[in-house]
Amino acid sequence: MLKSTFTPIFWALVPKPMSPKLSPNVIINTFANSTSLVRQNVSLKQHHCITPSSAYIHLPFCRKRCHYCDFPIVALGSASAQIDDDPRVVNYIQWLCREISATQVELDAKAPLETVYFGGGTPSLVPPRLVSLVLEALKMKFGLSEDAEISMEMDPGTFDAKTMKEVMLLGVNRVSLGVQAFQEKLLKSCGRAHGVQEVHEAIDIVKLCGVENWSIDLIASLPHQTSDMWKESLRLTIEAEPTHVSVYDLQIEQGTKFGNLYTPGEFPLPSETQSADFYKMASRMLCDANYNHYEISSYGKSGYECKHNFTYWKNKPFYAFGLGSASYIGGLRFSRPKKVNDYMKFVENLENGLVNSSGDGQIHAKDTATDIVMLSLRTARGLDMKCFEESFGSSIVSSLIEAYIPYVESGHVVCLDEERRTMGIDELNNSLLHKTNTERRLAYIRLSDPEGFLLSNELISLAFGVIDNCMDCLQHLEVV
């Protein structure tokens, strides 16, 4: 499953807040020069009509459920590392391929896939011969680019060198290794099925097999985790020399074992201050080791950023297949059932033409605007203000700049020109006098690292409030 489910420090998709108190006169005056809704809808329509070139594949099988996990999974037990003939696995793959085949695609809009991501669950439990069936179904339906990035999540203790070489022959060229921690005590307390020895063995296998593009996943703010433990995990990760590192902050989900045992911020979980210190330590140590902090929870060596995840951060459409997976096509985010029997019924209905998992391009400007802001501000690149203005108008850009000025002064928000040079506060204030972003010279807004990223929840919620105000006012003016 997409690992952003583990949200970074203080990051949560909270209900949109009460709108910030902006002067009614400021709102009305700025809307006088606003781009019309007609032009906005043309731009958004083009955005939603982009043909997906990425696919997420959910392989839900695990040996057991970890204590923090609320993903849709199927626990197979720990009898063997790989269940070659388990009917639950074989049958699921058949249903998965049927879903892929039954998906409606406009022939004139068909494009080969540029990225494929096998998430879970623990995809490395699925025998390569069954993975091959899924890839073949994708090729038959959509086509697959010769240089496509094909990623697979793999857990220590669930694969050997033979398995790794087999999946590489299938085309898997990027591995995400679910290490989570380098301390036996923490792994056991999380309910992980592997130990530290298996972590080191897995790293050795990845290197021995010549996997060039691979990532290590770590979780911060685990129960009883200390600063020294976290520093050790980061040090050992850096010494392993992966090309990519993902750092997630533990979220306590209702219905999980951790949800029944612990309260966020209370012992044995770290405090908010300790969690923030963990995040700062990760940013400092990984950046010092020449990893680029290109997204809130993602660090990569130059050229090894995860191409598939950029599909999400850029709010591009994508396919998704399998239990509980969510696609985004034609402006519609569509989630599949999370229970196996319900999923099989869904596939039958899809085959019979009773389900439409693709949108019709119907535009919901407010939702699209919030999605773009939320996803863009997760990245080091930030929010492209020119593109945002073309889609939503100059007034909303002016209001957003005004709302963020205090955070520019405090160093949490950074404004950049087209050459990505930082704009000073005086220059930014002067830019508000101009009507369009071209005149302002402001090209991007991003959150600073690490302080801005740590405040991402508040800063993005503030943007939601600005968007609510602006969109409501625009709709009112159109009616009038």
Tab-separated table of C-alpha atoms in Angstrom:
chain	number	residue	atom	x	y	z
A	1	MET	CA	0.000	0.000	0.000
A	2	LEU	CA	1.187	3.519	-0.688
A	3	LYS	CA	3.434	4.220	2.245
A	4	SER	CA	2.331	7.811	2.696
A	5	THR	CA	-0.304	6.251	4.925
A	6	PHE	CA	2.431	6.671	7.523
A	7	THR	CA	2.209	10.410	7.720
A	8	PRO	CA	5.229	12.613	8.436
A	9	ILE	CA	5.546	14.613	11.631
A	10	PHE	CA	2.356	16.554	12.402
A	11	TRP	CA	0.961	15.639	8.942
A	12	ALA	CA	-2.656	14.547	8.822
A	13	LEU	CA	-5.476	15.106	6.399
A	14	VAL	CA	-7.653	16.988	8.833
A	15	PRO	CA	-11.094	18.464	8.140
A	16	LYS	CA	-10.809	21.780	6.385
A	17	PRO	CA	-10.626	24.541	8.993
A	18	MET	CA	-12.695	27.632	9.454
A	19	SER	CA	-11.662	30.129	6.812
A	20	PRO	CA	-9.001	32.598	7.951
A	21	LYS	CA	-10.264	36.082	8.660
A	22	LEU	CA	-9.588	37.999	5.455
A	23	SER	CA	-11.058	41.447	4.984
A	24	PRO	CA	-14.218	41.351	2.785
A	25	ASN	CA	-12.887	44.410	0.944
A	26	VAL	CA	-9.611	42.619	0.189
A	27	ILE	CA	-11.522	39.601	-1.159
A	28	ILE	CA	-13.879	41.605	-3.377
A	29	ASN	CA	-11.114	43.872	-4.715
A	30	THR	CA	-8.846	40.993	-5.621
A	31	PHE	CA	-11.674	39.151	-7.376
A	32	ALA	CA	-12.311	42.140	-9.624
A	33	ASN	CA	-9.358	40.998	-11.758
A	34	SER	CA	-9.938	37.265	-11.365
A	35	THR	CA	-9.643	34.758	-14.183
A	36	SER	CA	-13.118	33.631	-15.187
A	37	LEU	CA	-14.527	30.299	-14.141
A	38	VAL	CA	-14.858	29.356	-17.813
A	39	ARG	CA	-11.101	29.629	-18.372
A	40	GLN	CA	-10.449	27.771	-15.136
A	41	ASN	CA	-12.669	24.900	-16.184
A	42	VAL	CA	-10.930	24.627	-19.567
A	43	SER	CA	-7.560	24.267	-17.841
A	44	LEU	CA	-8.877	21.787	-15.283
A	45	LYS	CA	-10.652	19.786	-17.951
A	46	GLN	CA	-7.346	19.370	-19.782
A	47	HIS	CA	-5.730	18.288	-16.518
A	48	HIS	CA	-8.332	15.592	-15.864
A	49	CYS	CA	-8.224	14.298	-19.451
A	50	ILE	CA	-4.577	13.235	-19.169
A	51	THR	CA	-4.250	9.521	-19.889
A	52	PRO	CA	-2.895	7.589	-16.879
A	53	SER	CA	0.595	6.187	-17.335
A	54	SER	CA	1.034	4.699	-13.844
A	55	ALA	CA	-0.531	1.732	-12.093
A	56	TYR	CA	-0.610	0.691	-8.440
A	57	ILE	CA	-1.067	-3.052	-7.809
A	58	HIS	CA	-2.130	-4.218	-4.341
A	59	LEU	CA	-0.825	-7.618	-3.272
A	60	PRO	CA	-2.351	-7.949	0.207
A	61	PHE	CA	-0.590	-11.023	1.578
A	62	CYS	CA	1.414	-10.940	4.810
A	63	ARG	CA	2.694	-13.563	7.201
A	64	LYS	CA	0.875	-11.703	9.993
A	65	ARG	CA	-0.574	-8.273	10.711
A	66	CYS	CA	1.805	-5.747	12.243
A	67	HIS	CA	0.546	-3.941	15.345
A	68	TYR	CA	0.287	-0.561	13.593
A	69	CYS	CA	-1.244	-1.780	10.335
A	70	ASP	CA	-4.773	-0.934	9.181
A	71	PHE	CA	-4.186	-1.788	5.497
A	72	PRO	CA	-6.421	-4.361	3.781
A	73	ILE	CA	-4.327	-7.547	4.066
A	74	VAL	CA	-4.671	-11.326	4.109
A	75	ALA	CA	-2.557	-13.000	6.826
A	76	LEU	CA	-1.134	-16.292	5.495
A	77	GLY	CA	0.747	-17.411	8.588
A	78	SER	CA	4.482	-17.955	8.960
A	79	ALA	CA	4.784	-21.591	7.901
A	80	SER	CA	7.021	-20.655	4.978
A	81	ALA	CA	8.565	-17.549	3.502
A	82	GLN	CA	6.696	-17.991	0.247
A	83	ILE	CA	3.362	-19.766	-0.291
A	84	ASP	CA	3.698	-21.189	-3.810
A	85	ASP	CA	0.416	-23.070	-4.063
A	86	ASP	CA	-1.770	-21.358	-1.480
A	87	PRO	CA	-5.214	-21.163	-3.143
A	88	ARG	CA	-5.853	-17.779	-1.525
A	89	VAL	CA	-2.891	-16.312	-3.398
A	90	VAL	CA	-3.566	-18.079	-6.688
A	91	ASN	CA	-7.270	-17.163	-6.695
A	92	TYR	CA	-6.595	-13.546	-5.802
A	93	ILE	CA	-4.133	-13.150	-8.674
A	94	GLN	CA	-6.773	-14.539	-11.044
A	95	TRP	CA	-9.330	-11.979	-9.822
A	96	LEU	CA	-6.712	-9.227	-10.045
A	97	CYS	CA	-5.969	-10.074	-13.683
A	98	ARG	CA	-9.696	-10.154	-14.411
A	99	GLU	CA	-10.055	-6.655	-12.988
A	100	ILE	CA	-7.218	-5.389	-15.173
A	101	SER	CA	-8.753	-6.981	-18.275
A	102	ALA	CA	-12.245	-5.617	-17.519
A	103	THR	CA	-11.073	-2.036	-17.036
A	104	GLN	CA	-12.474	0.253	-19.716
A	105	VAL	CA	-9.873	2.202	-21.688
A	106	GLU	CA	-10.475	4.616	-24.545
A	107	LEU	CA	-8.518	3.191	-27.472
A	108	ASP	CA	-7.496	6.616	-28.759
A	109	ALA	CA	-6.325	7.617	-25.284
A	110	LYS	CA	-4.358	4.470	-24.528
A	111	ALA	CA	-0.791	5.085	-23.361
A	112	PRO	CA	1.890	2.593	-22.258
A	113	LEU	CA	2.584	2.499	-18.543
A	114	GLU	CA	5.649	4.417	-17.397
A	115	THR	CA	5.534	3.205	-13.779
A	116	VAL	CA	4.123	0.166	-11.967
A	117	TYR	CA	4.164	-0.158	-8.181
A	118	PHE	CA	3.525	-3.459	-6.369
A	119	GLY	CA	2.456	-2.547	-2.833
A	120	GLY	CA	0.944	-4.500	0.014
A	121	GLY	CA	0.804	-6.344	2.156
A	122	THR	CA	4.074	-8.011	1.383
A	123	PRO	CA	4.381	-8.416	-2.403
A	124	SER	CA	7.606	-10.424	-2.039
A	125	LEU	CA	5.518	-13.298	-0.618
A	126	VAL	CA	3.827	-13.743	-3.989
A	127	PRO	CA	5.690	-16.248	-6.212
A	128	PRO	CA	7.373	-14.638	-9.247
A	129	ARG	CA	5.358	-16.814	-11.638
A	130	LEU	CA	2.173	-15.167	-10.332
A	131	VAL	CA	3.712	-11.689	-10.457
A	132	SER	CA	4.487	-12.492	-14.086
A	133	LEU	CA	0.774	-13.053	-14.778
A	134	VAL	CA	-0.062	-9.600	-13.445
A	135	LEU	CA	2.634	-7.892	-15.508
A	136	GLU	CA	1.487	-9.757	-18.604
A	137	ALA	CA	-2.104	-8.613	-17.989
A	138	LEU	CA	-0.889	-5.003	-17.705
A	139	LYS	CA	1.116	-5.307	-20.933
A	140	MET	CA	-1.848	-6.779	-22.801
A	141	LYS	CA	-4.234	-4.064	-21.575
A	142	PHE	CA	-2.123	-0.912	-21.548
A	143	GLY	CA	1.299	-1.682	-22.897
A	144	LEU	CA	4.477	-1.180	-20.865
A	145	SER	CA	7.309	1.200	-21.743
A	146	GLU	CA	10.697	-0.413	-22.255
A	147	ASP	CA	12.217	1.839	-19.599
A	148	ALA	CA	9.259	1.680	-17.186
A	149	GLU	CA	10.020	1.946	-13.478
A	150	ILE	CA	8.622	-1.230	-11.874
A	151	SER	CA	8.793	-1.115	-8.084
A	152	MET	CA	8.111	-3.852	-5.561
A	153	GLU	CA	7.851	-3.660	-1.780
A	154	MET	CA	9.856	-6.507	-0.233
A	155	ASP	CA	10.205	-7.435	3.438
A	156	PRO	CA	13.296	-8.996	5.019
A	157	GLY	CA	12.909	-12.736	5.486
A	158	THR	CA	10.431	-13.172	2.619
A	159	PHE	CA	12.839	-13.612	-0.295
A	160	ASP	CA	16.181	-15.132	-1.183
A	161	ALA	CA	18.650	-14.432	-3.985
A	162	LYS	CA	16.832	-16.836	-6.323
A	163	THR	CA	13.531	-15.015	-5.868
A	164	MET	CA	15.184	-11.623	-6.294
A	165	LYS	CA	16.834	-12.647	-9.554
A	166	GLU	CA	13.534	-14.054	-10.847
A	167	VAL	CA	11.576	-10.846	-10.210
A	168	MET	CA	14.388	-8.829	-11.763
A	169	LEU	CA	14.097	-10.957	-14.910
A	170	LEU	CA	10.389	-10.080	-14.975
A	171	GLY	CA	11.317	-6.401	-15.171
A	172	VAL	CA	11.216	-5.319	-11.519
A	173	ASN	CA	13.956	-2.693	-11.352
A	174	ARG	CA	13.242	-0.902	-8.084
A	175	VAL	CA	12.947	-2.455	-4.609
A	176	SER	CA	11.503	-0.867	-1.483
A	177	LEU	CA	12.855	-2.775	1.517
A	178	GLY	CA	10.571	-2.634	4.566
A	179	VAL	CA	13.216	-2.533	7.296
A	180	GLN	CA	11.371	-0.104	9.668
A	181	ALA	CA	14.007	-0.422	12.470
A	182	PHE	CA	17.434	-1.920	13.200
A	183	GLN	CA	16.653	-2.858	16.810
A	184	GLU	CA	15.333	-6.308	17.724
A	185	LYS	CA	13.285	-4.871	20.588
A	186	LEU	CA	11.470	-2.403	18.356
A	187	LEU	CA	10.788	-4.932	15.607
A	188	LYS	CA	9.235	-7.341	18.112
A	189	SER	CA	7.181	-4.607	19.751
A	190	CYS	CA	5.772	-3.682	16.320
A	191	GLY	CA	4.789	-7.267	15.556
A	192	ARG	CA	7.136	-7.391	12.565
A	193	ALA	CA	7.706	-10.900	11.211
A	194	HIS	CA	11.441	-10.338	10.695
A	195	GLY	CA	14.406	-9.672	12.971
A	196	VAL	CA	17.615	-7.672	12.654
A	197	GLN	CA	19.597	-10.598	11.241
A	198	GLU	CA	17.074	-10.941	8.415
A	199	VAL	CA	17.384	-7.204	7.752
A	200	HIS	CA	21.128	-7.516	7.159
A	201	GLU	CA	20.620	-10.667	5.066
A	202	ALA	CA	18.060	-8.872	2.890
A	203	ILE	CA	20.403	-5.928	2.331
A	204	ASP	CA	23.170	-8.336	1.327
A	205	ILE	CA	20.835	-10.096	-1.150
A	206	VAL	CA	19.801	-6.813	-2.754
A	207	LYS	CA	23.441	-5.839	-3.248
A	208	LEU	CA	24.555	-9.317	-4.362
A	209	CYS	CA	21.862	-9.421	-7.038
A	210	GLY	CA	22.902	-6.055	-8.399
A	211	VAL	CA	19.723	-4.093	-7.702
A	212	GLU	CA	20.793	-0.564	-8.576
A	213	ASN	CA	17.662	1.328	-7.529
A	214	TRP	CA	16.519	0.392	-4.025
A	215	SER	CA	15.081	2.041	-0.958
A	216	ILE	CA	15.009	1.433	2.793
A	217	ASP	CA	11.840	2.276	4.731
A	218	LEU	CA	12.121	3.425	8.362
A	219	ILE	CA	9.461	4.291	10.948
A	220	ALA	CA	10.037	6.954	13.596
A	221	SER	CA	8.167	7.527	16.888
A	222	LEU	CA	7.719	3.838	17.701
A	223	PRO	CA	6.887	2.793	21.288
A	224	HIS	CA	10.001	2.899	23.516
A	225	GLN	CA	12.096	4.309	20.654
A	226	THR	CA	14.899	6.532	21.924
A	227	SER	CA	16.995	9.158	20.192
A	228	ASP	CA	19.998	6.826	20.266
A	229	MET	CA	17.985	4.039	18.634
A	230	TRP	CA	16.773	6.354	15.888
A	231	LYS	CA	20.283	7.679	15.289
A	232	GLU	CA	21.568	4.103	15.009
A	233	SER	CA	18.869	3.171	12.479
A	234	LEU	CA	19.733	6.206	10.364
A	235	ARG	CA	23.469	5.477	10.609
A	236	LEU	CA	23.063	1.829	9.579
A	237	THR	CA	20.765	2.866	6.734
A	238	ILE	CA	23.349	5.302	5.405
A	239	GLU	CA	26.080	2.663	5.732
A	240	ALA	CA	23.951	0.245	3.675
A	241	GLU	CA	24.081	2.789	0.815
A	242	PRO	CA	20.567	2.505	-0.634
A	243	THR	CA	19.789	4.966	-3.404
A	244	HIS	CA	16.609	6.054	-1.625
A	245	VAL	CA	15.290	6.292	1.950
A	246	SER	CA	11.701	6.781	3.122
A	247	VAL	CA	11.096	8.011	6.673
A	248	TYR	CA	7.593	7.741	8.113
A	249	ASP	CA	6.207	8.886	11.428
A	250	LEU	CA	4.081	6.282	13.170
A	251	GLN	CA	0.364	7.045	13.144
A	252	ILE	CA	-1.846	5.342	15.721
A	253	GLU	CA	-4.889	4.028	13.851
A	254	GLN	CA	-8.149	2.974	15.452
A	255	GLY	CA	-8.802	-0.751	15.276
A	256	THR	CA	-5.119	-1.702	15.360
A	257	LYS	CA	-3.334	-3.300	18.307
A	258	PHE	CA	-1.380	-0.081	18.844
A	259	GLY	CA	-4.657	1.838	18.698
A	260	ASN	CA	-5.931	-0.234	21.606
A	261	LEU	CA	-2.733	0.089	23.633
A	262	TYR	CA	-1.412	3.600	23.132
A	263	THR	CA	-2.382	7.268	23.025
A	264	PRO	CA	-0.395	9.554	20.704
A	265	GLY	CA	2.092	11.752	22.547
A	266	GLU	CA	1.932	9.701	25.744
A	267	PHE	CA	4.555	7.264	27.052
A	268	PRO	CA	5.785	4.842	25.775
A	269	LEU	CA	5.262	6.784	22.527
A	270	PRO	CA	7.553	9.787	22.058
A	271	SER	CA	6.202	13.256	22.748
A	272	GLU	CA	5.517	15.675	19.893
A	273	THR	CA	8.793	17.416	20.695
A	274	GLN	CA	10.709	14.140	20.545
A	275	SER	CA	9.002	13.211	17.253
A	276	ALA	CA	9.989	16.579	15.814
A	277	ASP	CA	13.570	15.984	16.937
A	278	PHE	CA	13.537	12.588	15.186
A	279	TYR	CA	12.409	14.280	11.971
A	280	LYS	CA	15.108	16.948	12.216
A	281	MET	CA	17.748	14.300	12.881
A	282	ALA	CA	16.691	12.328	9.812
A	283	SER	CA	16.764	15.428	7.624
A	284	ARG	CA	20.184	16.459	8.883
A	285	MET	CA	21.868	13.049	8.718
A	286	LEU	CA	20.451	12.007	5.360
A	287	CYS	CA	21.107	15.367	3.705
A	288	ASP	CA	24.676	15.304	5.062
A	289	ALA	CA	24.999	11.876	3.380
A	290	ASN	CA	24.043	13.465	0.016
A	291	TYR	CA	20.420	12.351	-0.079
A	292	ASN	CA	18.084	14.964	-1.552
A	293	HIS	CA	15.064	15.625	0.651
A	294	TYR	CA	12.699	15.894	-2.304
A	295	GLU	CA	9.414	15.153	-0.487
A	296	ILE	CA	8.294	15.344	3.143
A	297	SER	CA	9.057	11.683	3.847
A	298	SER	CA	11.368	10.852	0.925
A	299	TYR	CA	15.110	11.152	0.389
A	300	GLY	CA	16.921	10.097	-2.776
A	301	LYS	CA	20.329	10.175	-4.353
A	302	SER	CA	20.373	12.363	-7.466
A	303	GLY	CA	18.412	10.642	-10.228
A	304	TYR	CA	16.875	8.032	-7.914
A	305	GLU	CA	13.709	9.797	-6.804
A	306	CYS	CA	10.691	7.469	-7.011
A	307	LYS	CA	9.074	8.202	-10.380
A	308	HIS	CA	5.839	6.455	-9.426
A	309	ASN	CA	5.284	8.558	-6.331
A	310	PHE	CA	5.734	11.727	-8.371
A	311	THR	CA	2.496	10.715	-10.086
A	312	TYR	CA	0.781	11.294	-6.742
A	313	TRP	CA	2.650	14.466	-5.796
A	314	LYS	CA	1.879	16.047	-9.191
A	315	ASN	CA	-1.799	15.060	-8.874
A	316	LYS	CA	-1.659	13.080	-12.128
A	317	PRO	CA	-4.227	10.361	-12.893
A	318	PHE	CA	-3.295	6.725	-12.231
A	319	TYR	CA	-4.763	3.249	-12.369
A	320	ALA	CA	-5.073	1.068	-9.283
A	321	PHE	CA	-5.964	-2.598	-9.061
A	322	GLY	CA	-6.639	-4.958	-6.211
A	323	LEU	CA	-8.092	-5.105	-2.744
A	324	GLY	CA	-8.712	-1.678	-1.189
A	325	SER	CA	-6.704	0.182	-3.837
A	326	ALA	CA	-7.769	3.663	-4.957
A	327	SER	CA	-7.446	4.949	-8.537
A	328	TYR	CA	-7.688	8.498	-9.865
A	329	ILE	CA	-9.025	8.711	-13.412
A	330	GLY	CA	-11.026	11.428	-15.110
A	331	GLY	CA	-11.203	13.458	-11.916
A	332	LEU	CA	-12.686	10.545	-9.909
A	333	ARG	CA	-10.944	8.940	-6.940
A	334	PHE	CA	-12.391	5.437	-6.747
A	335	SER	CA	-11.687	2.975	-3.909
A	336	ARG	CA	-12.158	-0.750	-4.267
A	337	PRO	CA	-13.664	-2.934	-1.499
A	338	LYS	CA	-11.361	-3.874	1.381
A	339	LYS	CA	-12.738	-7.378	1.943
A	340	VAL	CA	-11.902	-10.239	-0.418
A	341	ASN	CA	-15.475	-11.440	-1.023
A	342	ASP	CA	-16.662	-7.877	-1.661
A	343	TYR	CA	-13.734	-7.337	-4.015
A	344	MET	CA	-14.614	-10.430	-6.052
A	345	LYS	CA	-18.184	-9.197	-6.359
A	346	PHE	CA	-16.869	-5.823	-7.500
A	347	VAL	CA	-14.806	-7.494	-10.264
A	348	GLU	CA	-17.863	-9.448	-11.435
A	349	ASN	CA	-19.880	-6.235	-11.590
A	350	LEU	CA	-17.048	-4.532	-13.468
A	351	GLU	CA	-17.020	-7.329	-16.025
A	352	ASN	CA	-20.788	-6.995	-16.427
A	353	GLY	CA	-20.578	-3.254	-17.018
A	354	LEU	CA	-22.238	-2.372	-13.716
A	355	VAL	CA	-19.301	-0.372	-12.309
A	356	ASN	CA	-17.609	2.761	-13.609
A	357	SER	CA	-14.282	3.298	-11.890
A	358	SER	CA	-13.371	6.260	-14.146
A	359	GLY	CA	-14.704	9.771	-13.892
A	360	ASP	CA	-16.321	11.713	-16.709
A	361	GLY	CA	-14.086	14.741	-16.279
A	362	GLN	CA	-16.648	16.577	-14.159
A	363	ILE	CA	-14.730	19.417	-12.584
A	364	HIS	CA	-14.851	20.254	-8.889
A	365	ALA	CA	-12.506	23.217	-8.812
A	366	LYS	CA	-12.329	23.585	-5.034
A	367	ASP	CA	-11.405	19.932	-4.469
A	368	THR	CA	-8.863	20.019	-7.285
A	369	ALA	CA	-7.275	23.199	-5.931
A	370	THR	CA	-6.908	21.757	-2.427
A	371	ASP	CA	-5.466	18.530	-3.819
A	372	ILE	CA	-2.871	20.406	-5.855
A	373	VAL	CA	-1.822	22.607	-2.924
A	374	MET	CA	-1.712	19.731	-0.457
A	375	LEU	CA	0.332	17.450	-2.716
A	376	SER	CA	2.646	20.142	-4.110
A	377	LEU	CA	3.609	21.471	-0.695
A	378	ARG	CA	4.765	17.983	0.292
A	379	THR	CA	7.615	18.389	-2.186
A	380	ALA	CA	10.824	20.386	-2.258
A	381	ARG	CA	9.786	21.738	-5.653
A	382	GLY	CA	6.716	23.273	-4.064
A	383	LEU	CA	3.604	24.802	-5.601
A	384	ASP	CA	3.998	26.070	-9.174
A	385	MET	CA	2.295	29.456	-8.859
A	386	LYS	CA	2.111	30.135	-12.601
A	387	CYS	CA	0.287	26.879	-13.326
A	388	PHE	CA	-1.914	27.375	-10.275
A	389	GLU	CA	-2.878	30.859	-11.459
A	390	GLU	CA	-3.677	29.576	-14.956
A	391	SER	CA	-6.088	27.045	-13.467
A	392	PHE	CA	-7.665	29.027	-10.642
A	393	GLY	CA	-7.103	32.731	-11.272
A	394	SER	CA	-4.881	35.526	-10.010
A	395	SER	CA	-7.088	36.412	-7.042
A	396	ILE	CA	-6.574	33.104	-5.264
A	397	VAL	CA	-2.815	33.424	-5.777
A	398	SER	CA	-2.829	36.914	-4.229
A	399	SER	CA	-4.843	35.710	-1.251
A	400	LEU	CA	-2.535	32.727	-0.750
A	401	ILE	CA	0.568	34.921	-0.812
A	402	GLU	CA	-0.991	37.319	1.696
A	403	ALA	CA	-1.919	34.489	4.052
A	404	TYR	CA	1.618	33.057	3.937
A	405	ILE	CA	3.562	36.308	4.478
A	406	PRO	CA	3.829	35.817	8.284
A	407	TYR	CA	5.267	32.341	7.660
A	408	VAL	CA	7.706	33.698	5.099
A	409	GLU	CA	8.896	36.100	7.805
A	410	SER	CA	9.223	33.240	10.304
A	411	GLY	CA	11.142	31.071	7.836
A	412	HIS	CA	8.527	28.299	7.491
A	413	VAL	CA	7.552	29.209	3.912
A	414	VAL	CA	10.012	29.987	1.113
A	415	CYS	CA	9.121	31.958	-2.026
A	416	LEU	CA	11.212	31.397	-5.169
A	417	ASP	CA	11.506	33.119	-8.540
A	418	GLU	CA	11.830	31.293	-11.871
A	419	GLU	CA	15.546	30.700	-11.263
A	420	ARG	CA	14.574	29.261	-7.845
A	421	ARG	CA	16.240	32.131	-6.047
A	422	THR	CA	14.728	33.001	-2.696
A	423	MET	CA	12.623	36.163	-2.695
A	424	GLY	CA	12.947	38.461	0.309
A	425	ILE	CA	9.944	39.647	2.281
A	426	ASP	CA	10.143	43.183	0.865
A	427	GLU	CA	10.197	41.838	-2.667
A	428	LEU	CA	7.236	39.625	-1.853
A	429	ASN	CA	5.231	42.481	-0.365
A	430	ASN	CA	5.904	44.564	-3.467
A	431	SER	CA	4.724	41.685	-5.651
A	432	LEU	CA	1.245	41.920	-4.118
A	433	LEU	CA	0.840	45.267	-5.898
A	434	HIS	CA	0.869	43.478	-9.269
A	435	LYS	CA	-2.224	41.892	-10.761
A	436	THR	CA	-0.706	38.790	-12.350
A	437	ASN	CA	1.916	36.274	-11.311
A	438	THR	CA	4.022	37.097	-14.391
A	439	GLU	CA	4.416	40.627	-13.092
A	440	ARG	CA	5.086	39.368	-9.568
A	441	ARG	CA	8.038	37.151	-10.626
A	442	LEU	CA	6.952	34.644	-7.967
A	443	ALA	CA	7.341	31.164	-9.472
A	444	TYR	CA	7.111	28.732	-6.536
A	445	ILE	CA	6.079	28.519	-2.909
A	446	ARG	CA	7.542	25.699	-0.847
A	447	LEU	CA	7.866	24.743	2.811
A	448	SER	CA	11.303	25.062	4.404
A	449	ASP	CA	13.229	21.960	5.462
A	450	PRO	CA	12.797	20.862	8.167
A	451	GLU	CA	10.893	23.590	10.049
A	452	GLY	CA	8.265	24.225	7.372
A	453	PHE	CA	7.676	20.521	6.768
A	454	LEU	CA	7.156	20.086	10.512
A	455	LEU	CA	4.400	22.710	10.370
A	456	SER	CA	2.866	21.300	7.179
A	457	ASN	CA	-0.462	20.436	8.787
A	458	GLU	CA	-1.127	24.017	9.858
A	459	LEU	CA	0.251	25.602	6.692
A	460	ILE	CA	-1.764	23.435	4.322
A	461	SER	CA	-4.902	23.836	6.419
A	462	LEU	CA	-4.418	27.597	6.113
A	463	ALA	CA	-4.318	27.221	2.333
A	464	PHE	CA	-7.549	25.196	2.466
A	465	GLY	CA	-9.231	28.112	4.223
A	466	VAL	CA	-7.992	30.570	1.609
A	467	ILE	CA	-9.294	28.349	-1.179
A	468	ASP	CA	-12.678	28.008	0.519
A	469	ASN	CA	-13.004	31.786	0.776
A	470	CYS	CA	-11.898	32.451	-2.778
A	471	MET	CA	-13.957	29.753	-4.470
A	472	ASP	CA	-17.112	30.669	-2.571
A	473	CYS	CA	-16.660	34.305	-3.553
A	474	LEU	CA	-16.045	33.435	-7.200
A	475	GLN	CA	-19.196	31.333	-7.344
A	476	HIS	CA	-21.165	34.167	-5.773
A	477	LEU	CA	-19.874	36.682	-8.349
A	478	GLU	CA	-20.727	34.299	-11.223
A	479	VAL	CA	-24.310	33.998	-9.959
A	480	VAL	CA	-24.626	37.758	-9.625
